[in-house]
């Protein structure tokens, strides 16, 4: 079976290295980029199975990347796991923030610092959701 | 009907008595001992109505019996001239106020009092005005006193009397401040001297010993004399307003503390992520006996421990805070220093850094170190913003200006600019767009220093077009700052 490709977008090299190492160990194929621009370039070449996205990225925020993904029919269905320090403490706060940013809610979010097991569990869940979602989409299109 | 003139009247006079009464500009009536109205002028008849054959109390007050404490009768008894305030009823039934002048009429200097001459003027309108003024004087929500040259209170309004009791004859400074000498910066003293209106902030002491803040306005009370003999002192108690202001500042401070703590938590989370990552990679390396991995993890750990040290240091220097040390400074000199400092850095990145300074700009009370920090932050941010842009002819310009009584420092660039999301977060603690390079404290510190100078920062920015940061420092506030700074220095010296 092909390794699932996961794109990490985070400006902190240490965070990228940490996530890359965890994902590699778990048998995925991670790629890390530090900017929104590089993230979009990477996705133009190859659509990943999942994006792990930080919000606070220099030059252009992670929210901007997320917005562009949701506006692009090719990328709109790619699940996004937000991994960020700005994630608020409660779900309701998070929803308020999402409303403020005026974007559709992301598939999942995790607060830094992450726990390895929890991170992997979320990644696995999001990837399986994507797999199970496919036939449904095909059906509706057909 | 007019009675026959009594025998012995000055018939030899060339004018008649009734002609004389007609010339008088008030209501005039001549009253006999039996309350009969012997004679009256036309004004009297027009005002009170038909009087012939009637008693004075019937005409004056529309009563059927004599008034208690009748002044006319008292004049018959003692022969004294009286001026009294009376309430009567005019011919239309309207109650009115009168000033009544009663005088005895004798046929000879030593003879008995034959009649009483009564001259009355309707003062209802004047009385109404007086009452309104009195209400205004008494009820305005501030303390009003009239003081003489010796600063003694000769009149006070109700608000003052309720608060301080009857302080007539006492000196204003004894009452307001419980002091024995005139106050410094006394506005009343100035008004006595120049006859003009003066205003100042004063701190008093209430009877319970609490500090009370007043705005005191003084104006001359003259009736055309050259010298000011009396001054009206109006004191408004602003203690509550001050208290509310302070509470608001405290609430803002608390909110800022909350924001700071949240920002600090965010930074700590990122560092912790690095520490966790380092730990994970070291463990993995040990497990796999992979020396390269162990080194990688260890370096990650070290980096993040260093970051912790840097963060704590920055945070402490921000949190420490200090009062601005103000002195008179040439704003252009401070601006030039910054341009000189950064010109090379900018040139190395292909950015032109220039100064556009208003010539002959007035010196201003500033904390030069504080302003230096602000301009350093703004200029270095602008250079960074230009570095992110791929435009030709990138520039950063530092301007000084004087506008509407304010000193302005302006740093503008044609760099990357900011979108809405970034713009609204720039004054948030630990917010940075510079990744690991920025501390996220620069603009926050800048704003803090500007606020300590009584000023504000106005930001204008457009994505890809550039930004303009404008520090606006009202000169009046700067002057206050200098006075405060001097007072503080004096206090430190005496301590």
XYZ file of C-alpha atoms in Angstrom:
637
model
C 0.000 0.000 0.000
C 1.245 3.483 -0.860
C 2.298 5.651 2.028
C -0.211 8.514 2.628
C 1.327 11.869 1.753
C 1.022 14.461 4.495
C 1.990 18.099 4.045
C 3.190 19.994 7.120
C 3.040 23.805 6.924
C 4.850 25.381 9.876
C 7.501 28.089 10.037
C 9.169 26.608 13.118
C 11.828 24.185 11.850
C 11.774 22.322 15.165
C 8.047 21.722 14.952
C 8.346 20.572 11.343
C 11.182 18.203 12.248
C 9.234 16.854 15.214
C 6.059 16.200 13.202
C 8.008 14.804 10.258
C 9.836 12.363 12.523
C 6.625 11.187 14.195
C 4.835 10.707 10.876
C 7.781 8.935 9.249
C 7.987 6.567 12.209
C 4.277 5.827 11.816
C 4.741 4.946 8.151
C 3.493 8.067 6.420
C 5.245 10.163 3.791
C 5.514 13.683 5.281
C 6.828 16.792 3.538
C 7.396 20.046 5.440
C 7.265 23.611 4.149
C 7.659 26.886 6.038
C 5.473 29.310 4.079
C 2.000 29.540 2.622
C 3.483 30.067 -0.809
C 5.610 26.934 -0.563
C 2.578 25.028 0.707
C 0.476 26.064 -2.289
C 3.347 25.205 -4.639
C 3.698 21.757 -3.069
C -0.042 21.131 -3.394
C -0.059 22.290 -7.022
C 2.419 19.537 -7.792
C 0.923 16.792 -5.707
C -2.307 16.803 -3.723
C -1.606 15.461 -0.218
C -3.890 13.159 1.736
C -3.782 15.522 4.716
C -2.427 18.962 5.634
C -1.087 19.736 9.124
C -1.300 23.517 9.311
C 0.002 26.119 11.722
C -1.927 29.377 11.898
C 0.819 31.813 12.836
C 3.068 31.747 9.814
C 5.149 34.777 8.769
C 4.254 36.832 5.716
C 0.927 35.163 5.088
C -1.109 33.503 7.804
C -2.125 29.851 7.871
C -5.735 31.015 7.718
C -4.999 32.522 4.336
C -3.688 29.155 3.077
C -6.722 27.419 4.510
C -9.024 29.905 2.810
C -7.300 29.394 -0.528
C -7.554 25.622 -0.165
C -11.288 25.798 0.539
C -11.776 28.046 -2.493
C -9.909 25.669 -4.791
C -12.112 22.722 -5.928
C -8.999 20.535 -6.246
C -8.002 21.110 -2.639
C -11.305 21.807 -0.928
C -11.787 18.196 0.141
C -8.277 17.647 1.508
C -8.674 17.300 5.295
C -6.848 19.917 7.347
C -5.565 19.366 10.883
C -4.699 22.652 12.523
C -1.730 22.296 14.860
C -1.196 25.604 16.539
C -0.465 27.411 19.747
C -3.259 29.920 19.128
C -5.916 27.254 19.323
C -8.295 28.396 22.046
C -8.947 26.368 25.150
C -12.540 25.407 24.421
C -14.544 24.289 21.402
C -16.916 27.217 21.716
C -14.009 29.672 21.714
C -12.651 27.907 18.682
C -15.947 28.239 16.873
C -16.026 31.938 17.691
C -12.569 32.290 16.228
C -13.556 30.396 13.081
C -16.562 32.689 12.699
C -14.283 35.695 13.131
C -11.899 34.400 10.462
C -14.912 33.744 8.258
C -13.801 30.286 7.102
C -15.503 26.881 7.202
C -14.504 24.940 10.338
C -11.350 22.845 9.861
C -11.638 19.065 10.080
C -9.769 18.928 13.352
C -7.380 20.894 15.514
C -4.677 20.170 18.043
C -3.047 22.480 20.495
C 0.729 22.719 20.774
C 2.525 21.002 22.431
C 0.991 17.853 21.015
C 0.988 14.355 22.460
C 2.441 11.879 19.971
C -0.286 9.247 20.416
C -3.099 11.763 20.159
C -1.564 13.352 17.083
C -1.251 10.014 15.335
C -4.795 9.041 16.314
C -6.183 12.255 14.805
C -4.111 11.824 11.633
C -5.339 8.262 11.269
C -8.958 9.284 11.835
C -8.798 12.081 9.283
C -7.182 9.860 6.672
C -9.748 7.116 7.135
C -12.539 9.670 6.944
C -11.170 10.772 3.612
C -11.039 7.207 2.343
C -14.583 6.475 3.459
C -15.825 9.769 2.058
C -14.686 8.954 -1.469
C -17.382 6.458 -2.565
C -20.042 8.780 -1.238
C -18.729 11.649 -3.329
C -18.463 9.441 -6.389
C -22.058 8.419 -5.868
C -23.326 11.923 -5.706
C -21.365 12.851 -8.812
C -22.599 9.840 -10.720
C -64.010 109.949 45.366
C -61.283 112.254 46.496
C -61.995 113.794 49.803
C -61.976 117.496 50.359
C -58.475 118.594 51.033
C -58.041 119.096 54.761
C -57.939 122.620 56.125
C -54.438 124.013 56.372
C -53.194 122.173 53.311
C -50.727 124.095 51.217
C -53.408 125.582 48.989
C -51.052 128.353 48.207
C -48.910 125.889 46.253
C -49.172 126.324 42.494
C -49.947 122.592 41.988
C -52.761 120.532 43.366
C -52.221 117.393 45.404
C -53.902 115.179 42.836
C -51.731 116.569 40.054
C -48.706 115.692 42.176
C -49.886 112.108 42.694
C -50.486 111.700 38.950
C -46.831 112.520 38.268
C -45.549 109.726 40.475
C -44.366 106.658 38.579
C -45.922 104.166 41.060
C -49.296 103.235 42.424
C -50.079 105.884 45.011
C -52.897 105.909 47.540
C -53.663 108.011 50.603
C -55.158 105.939 53.409
C -57.171 107.237 56.333
C -57.333 105.845 59.884
C -60.469 103.893 59.082
C -58.689 102.088 56.176
C -60.594 104.252 53.704
C -58.739 105.193 50.558
C -58.948 108.987 50.552
C -57.207 109.469 47.220
C -55.272 107.487 44.610
C -53.615 108.131 41.278
C -54.619 106.724 37.878
C -51.829 104.115 37.945
C -53.292 102.804 41.212
C -56.786 102.595 39.724
C -55.486 100.868 36.585
C -53.636 98.348 38.665
C -56.035 97.578 41.514
C -59.385 98.607 39.941
C -62.239 100.668 41.389
C -61.205 102.136 44.758
C -63.675 104.876 45.589
C -65.604 104.158 48.741
C -63.569 101.023 49.449
C -61.239 99.995 52.273
C -57.558 99.584 51.482
C -57.553 95.848 52.324
C -60.475 95.321 49.936
C -58.583 96.969 47.112
C -55.049 95.799 47.820
C -55.765 92.257 48.817
C -59.413 91.665 47.967
C -60.074 90.850 51.660
C -63.115 91.641 53.751
C -61.309 92.567 56.926
C -58.080 94.399 57.847
C -54.839 92.509 57.367
C -53.071 91.176 60.446
C -49.944 93.211 61.200
C -51.156 96.123 59.105
C -48.217 98.380 58.274
C -50.444 101.354 57.572
C -51.843 101.260 61.069
C -48.347 100.797 62.468
C -47.329 104.008 60.694
C -50.335 105.785 62.189
C -49.135 104.612 65.598
C -45.408 105.347 65.447
C -45.157 107.828 62.584
C -42.227 105.958 60.998
C -41.589 105.587 57.305
C -41.682 101.905 56.275
C -40.563 99.957 53.247
C -42.136 96.529 53.178
C -42.615 93.562 50.875
C -46.278 92.786 50.380
C -48.294 90.251 48.466
C -51.486 91.638 46.927
C -54.087 90.882 44.295
C -54.490 93.105 41.242
C -57.796 93.947 39.559
C -57.553 90.794 37.383
C -57.237 88.582 40.457
C -53.515 87.983 39.836
C -51.395 87.628 42.960
C -48.459 89.989 42.775
C -45.464 91.099 44.834
C -45.048 94.728 45.789
C -42.528 96.896 47.462
C -44.600 99.325 49.540
C -43.324 102.608 50.855
C -45.535 103.934 53.697
C -45.097 107.466 55.037
C -47.148 109.497 57.524
C -48.900 112.654 56.320
C -49.366 115.514 58.787
C -50.944 118.861 58.281
C -48.233 120.460 60.349
C -44.832 119.133 61.409
C -46.035 118.588 64.968
C -49.613 117.769 64.159
C -51.257 114.374 64.351
C -50.916 111.905 61.508
C -53.927 112.493 59.320
C -53.193 110.019 56.553
C -50.631 107.497 55.416
C -49.190 107.861 51.930
C -48.590 104.501 50.282
C -46.486 104.103 47.154
C -46.371 100.577 45.780
C -44.437 99.083 42.870
C -45.189 95.734 41.304
C -41.964 93.702 41.592
C -43.451 90.307 40.697
C -41.238 89.902 37.637
C -38.090 90.987 39.497
C -38.992 88.658 42.350
C -39.435 85.744 39.942
C -36.025 86.400 38.417
C -34.502 86.645 41.862
C -36.019 83.328 42.871
C -34.805 81.666 39.699
C -31.322 83.021 40.217
C -31.374 81.852 43.793
C -32.426 78.355 42.741
C -29.748 78.330 40.075
C -27.154 79.569 42.552
C -28.170 77.037 45.178
C -28.846 73.966 43.100
C -26.073 73.859 40.496
C -24.020 70.745 41.181
C -20.925 72.640 42.248
C -19.840 74.747 45.180
C -20.171 78.489 44.633
C -18.800 81.067 46.996
C -18.229 84.775 46.837
C -14.977 85.713 48.554
C -13.507 89.049 49.514
C -9.932 90.212 49.103
C -9.032 88.525 52.350
C -10.279 85.245 50.831
C -13.146 85.175 53.320
C -16.388 83.600 52.223
C -19.158 86.185 52.257
C -21.777 84.163 50.424
C -22.132 80.493 49.597
C -24.660 78.414 47.740
C -26.749 75.592 49.195
C -24.527 72.848 47.735
C -21.554 74.405 49.521
C -23.443 74.855 52.818
C -24.688 71.277 52.730
C -21.170 69.965 52.228
C -19.121 72.336 54.392
C -21.679 73.863 56.744
C -22.075 77.566 57.318
C -18.581 78.777 56.620
C -19.397 82.451 56.311
C -16.453 84.588 57.325
C -13.993 81.716 57.059
C -11.293 81.574 54.422
C -11.810 79.363 51.380
C -8.489 77.545 51.789
C -9.345 76.708 55.407
C -12.578 75.123 54.270
C -11.480 73.366 51.092
C -8.022 72.318 52.140
C -7.836 72.642 55.931
C -4.730 74.773 55.474
C -3.639 77.984 57.074
C -2.074 79.659 54.074
C -3.228 80.567 50.592
C -2.853 77.777 48.057
C -0.165 77.615 45.408
C -1.464 78.284 41.949
C -4.574 79.949 43.440
C -6.857 81.070 40.610
C -8.713 83.551 42.872
C -5.474 85.388 43.609
C -4.929 85.778 39.852
C -8.480 87.029 39.341
C -8.102 89.627 42.107
C -4.939 90.766 40.371
C -5.974 90.902 36.716
C -9.797 90.841 36.852
C -9.882 87.883 34.456
C -11.330 84.409 34.570
C -8.958 81.693 35.823
C -9.155 77.963 36.200
C -7.045 75.337 37.920
C -7.073 71.815 39.279
C -6.896 71.682 43.065
C -6.796 68.885 45.579
C -8.764 69.455 48.740
C -9.335 67.493 51.900
C -12.851 66.553 52.917
C -14.044 66.779 56.517
C -13.448 63.029 56.804
C -9.842 63.596 55.711
C -10.157 62.128 52.214
C -8.491 63.677 49.202
C -10.932 65.469 46.950
C -10.210 66.707 43.436
C -11.690 69.972 42.237
C -11.686 72.052 39.117
C -11.828 75.619 40.405
C -12.966 78.503 38.227
C -12.790 82.061 39.471
C -14.314 85.162 37.946
C -14.434 88.771 39.116
C -17.618 90.080 40.730
C -17.527 93.742 39.898
C -20.155 96.377 39.410
C -18.078 98.595 37.243
C -15.371 99.346 39.835
C -11.838 99.221 38.597
C -10.555 97.136 41.474
C -11.859 93.628 41.981
C -13.339 93.584 45.473
C -14.998 90.185 45.252
C -14.410 86.973 43.356
C -16.855 84.206 42.569
C -15.218 80.868 43.152
C -16.875 77.851 41.516
C -15.497 74.464 42.538
C -16.577 71.276 40.829
C -15.860 68.064 42.685
C -14.366 65.664 40.124
C -13.250 63.037 42.652
C -15.815 60.507 41.367
C -14.890 61.159 37.735
C -11.216 60.738 38.587
C -12.016 57.522 40.436
C -13.912 56.177 37.413
C -11.059 57.152 35.127
C -8.609 55.328 37.374
C -10.872 52.273 37.474
C -10.994 52.292 33.701
C -7.203 52.481 33.459
C -6.923 49.638 35.992
C -9.395 47.540 33.998
C -7.420 48.181 30.821
C -4.246 47.221 32.625
C -5.833 44.004 33.828
C -6.998 43.229 30.309
C -3.476 43.900 29.055
C -2.097 41.550 31.713
C -4.554 38.882 30.537
C -3.500 39.426 26.956
C 0.142 39.277 27.930
C -0.325 36.060 29.849
C -2.154 34.536 26.872
C 0.654 35.628 24.564
C 3.270 34.280 26.930
C 1.413 30.966 27.081
C 1.431 30.829 23.290
C 5.174 31.372 23.123
C 5.765 28.823 25.862
C 3.606 26.307 23.975
C 5.792 26.658 20.874
C 8.942 26.220 22.919
C 7.465 23.238 24.739
C 6.667 21.734 21.375
C 10.372 22.052 20.511
C 11.394 20.545 23.864
C 8.929 17.674 23.439
C 10.174 17.196 19.889
C 13.815 17.123 21.007
C 12.993 14.644 23.757
C 11.089 12.432 21.321
C 13.855 12.436 18.739
C 16.564 11.751 21.369
C 14.523 8.805 22.730
C 13.956 7.496 19.254
C 17.678 7.827 18.471
C 18.569 5.945 21.666
C 16.045 3.256 20.829
C 17.418 2.857 17.327
C 20.974 3.496 18.419
C 21.054 6.232 15.781
C 23.743 8.738 16.767
C 22.707 11.262 14.128
C 19.170 11.242 15.403
C 20.338 11.648 19.005
C 22.432 14.678 17.981
C 19.527 16.150 16.043
C 17.195 15.751 19.022
C 19.756 17.121 21.437
C 20.344 20.202 19.303
C 16.620 20.759 19.187
C 16.450 20.549 22.969
C 19.336 23.021 23.395
C 17.807 25.480 20.937
C 14.533 25.515 22.772
C 16.162 25.921 26.156
C 17.982 28.972 24.720
C 14.673 30.259 23.414
C 13.232 29.983 26.917
C 16.067 32.085 28.293
C 15.600 34.729 25.584
C 11.861 34.823 26.103
C 12.107 35.280 29.844
C 14.693 38.052 29.378
C 12.563 39.907 26.854
C 9.478 39.470 28.904
C 11.110 40.848 32.007
C 12.432 43.901 30.210
C 8.953 44.557 28.854
C 7.157 43.917 32.104
C 9.527 46.016 34.163
C 8.174 49.256 32.768
C 9.507 52.627 33.813
C 8.370 56.199 33.987
C 9.611 58.279 31.082
C 12.638 60.399 31.909
C 11.658 63.524 30.107
C 13.882 66.362 28.991
C 13.809 68.908 26.195
C 14.998 67.190 23.048
C 15.301 68.151 19.397
C 12.984 65.669 17.627
C 14.984 65.944 14.409
C 18.179 64.950 16.205
C 16.572 61.741 17.516
C 15.204 60.953 14.052
C 18.569 61.538 12.387
C 20.299 59.223 14.857
C 17.989 56.388 13.810
C 18.459 57.057 10.105
C 22.240 57.037 10.554
C 22.010 53.820 12.552
C 19.985 51.943 9.942
C 21.150 53.466 6.670
C 23.789 50.805 6.070
C 21.521 47.918 7.057
C 18.897 49.198 4.640
C 21.400 49.808 1.833
C 22.743 46.244 2.191
C 19.229 45.004 1.386
C 18.805 47.449 -1.489
C 16.393 49.665 0.430
C 16.678 53.434 0.531
C 16.273 54.877 4.002
C 15.810 58.637 4.158
C 14.752 61.340 6.591
C 12.205 64.055 5.773
C 12.434 66.408 8.713
C 10.429 69.562 9.295
C 12.985 72.361 9.447
C 13.182 74.374 12.677
C 10.879 72.011 14.525
C 10.475 73.103 18.141
C 12.202 71.124 20.879
C 9.857 68.879 22.821
C 9.856 67.257 26.252
C 10.590 63.617 25.405
C 12.215 60.585 26.908
C 14.960 60.350 24.266
C 15.758 56.697 25.066
C 12.099 55.732 24.864
C 11.527 57.534 21.551
C 14.773 56.042 20.252
C 13.413 52.562 21.040
C 10.111 53.356 19.309
C 11.721 54.656 16.138
C 14.231 51.779 16.100
C 11.352 49.300 16.252
C 9.351 51.049 13.548
C 12.279 51.577 11.171
C 13.547 48.011 11.573
C 10.005 46.683 11.006
C 9.725 48.783 7.851
C 13.055 47.473 6.568
C 11.824 43.909 7.220
C 8.578 44.685 5.401
C 10.567 45.978 2.416
C 12.791 42.899 2.457
C 9.681 40.747 2.054
C 8.610 42.728 -1.002
C 10.076 42.114 -4.445
C 9.382 45.634 -5.712
C 11.982 47.908 -7.244
C 12.717 51.211 -5.515
C 11.851 50.022 -2.025
C 12.129 52.781 0.510
C 11.651 53.621 4.168
C 11.143 57.224 5.166
C 11.248 58.725 8.643
C 9.438 62.062 8.970
C 9.022 64.650 11.697
C 6.152 67.138 11.610
C 4.150 69.547 13.673
C 0.432 69.201 13.165
C -2.450 70.702 15.149
C -0.402 71.186 18.290
C 1.098 67.702 18.120
C 4.592 66.488 17.406
C 4.554 63.695 14.856
C 7.076 61.005 14.029
C 6.127 59.023 10.978
C 7.726 55.902 9.550
C 6.429 54.926 6.130
C 7.513 52.232 3.683
C 6.425 50.745 0.372
C 7.111 47.197 1.567
C 4.871 44.161 1.884
C 2.104 45.917 3.866
C -0.320 44.032 6.059
C -3.639 42.393 5.495
C -6.493 42.922 7.915
C -5.716 39.850 10.021
C -2.144 40.864 10.643
C -2.973 44.538 11.171
C -5.414 43.791 13.938
C -2.901 41.632 15.785
C 0.225 43.755 15.599
C -0.233 45.241 19.050
C -0.896 41.843 20.598
C 1.740 40.516 22.923
C 4.142 38.032 21.319
C 2.528 38.369 17.915
C 5.185 38.167 15.249
C 5.325 37.603 11.531
C 9.049 36.996 11.705
C 8.979 33.394 12.895
C 11.789 32.573 15.296
C 13.437 35.944 14.566
C 10.906 38.217 16.231
C 10.021 38.475 19.892
C 6.529 39.842 19.253
C 7.181 42.609 21.738
C 8.528 45.427 19.542
C 5.314 47.182 18.580
C 3.792 46.517 21.956
C 6.746 48.176 23.663
C 6.536 51.032 21.149
C 2.893 51.596 21.899
C 3.579 51.445 25.618
C 6.264 54.146 25.389
C 4.065 56.336 23.170
C 1.188 56.014 25.620
C 3.498 56.922 28.483
C 4.176 60.119 26.529
C 0.425 60.771 26.387
C 0.326 60.002 22.674
C -1.025 57.411 20.282
C 0.051 55.360 17.270
C -2.009 55.386 14.102
C -1.356 52.583 11.636
C -2.253 52.610 7.994
C -1.343 49.664 5.829
C -2.356 47.973 2.646
C -1.227 44.539 1.584
C 1.569 44.743 -1.032
C 1.475 48.564 -1.005
C 3.185 49.409 2.273
C 2.596 50.726 5.768
C 2.680 53.986 7.643
C 3.104 54.165 11.423
C 2.408 57.580 12.874
C 3.305 58.510 16.442
C 1.175 61.486 17.496
C 2.349 63.288 20.635
C 0.149 66.246 21.710
C 2.532 68.983 22.841
C 0.264 70.005 25.709
C 0.530 66.532 27.221
C 4.272 66.541 26.698
C 4.450 69.807 28.660
C 2.491 68.201 31.523
C 4.907 65.282 31.381
C 7.865 67.608 31.800
C 6.234 69.219 34.832
C 5.500 65.791 36.333
C 8.990 64.569 35.605
C 10.490 67.664 37.280
C 8.211 67.263 40.302
C 9.237 63.625 40.573
C 12.911 64.538 40.384
C 12.387 67.187 43.099
C 10.608 64.682 45.301
C 13.388 62.121 44.857
C 15.922 64.818 45.735
C 14.122 65.772 48.940
C 13.640 62.141 49.912
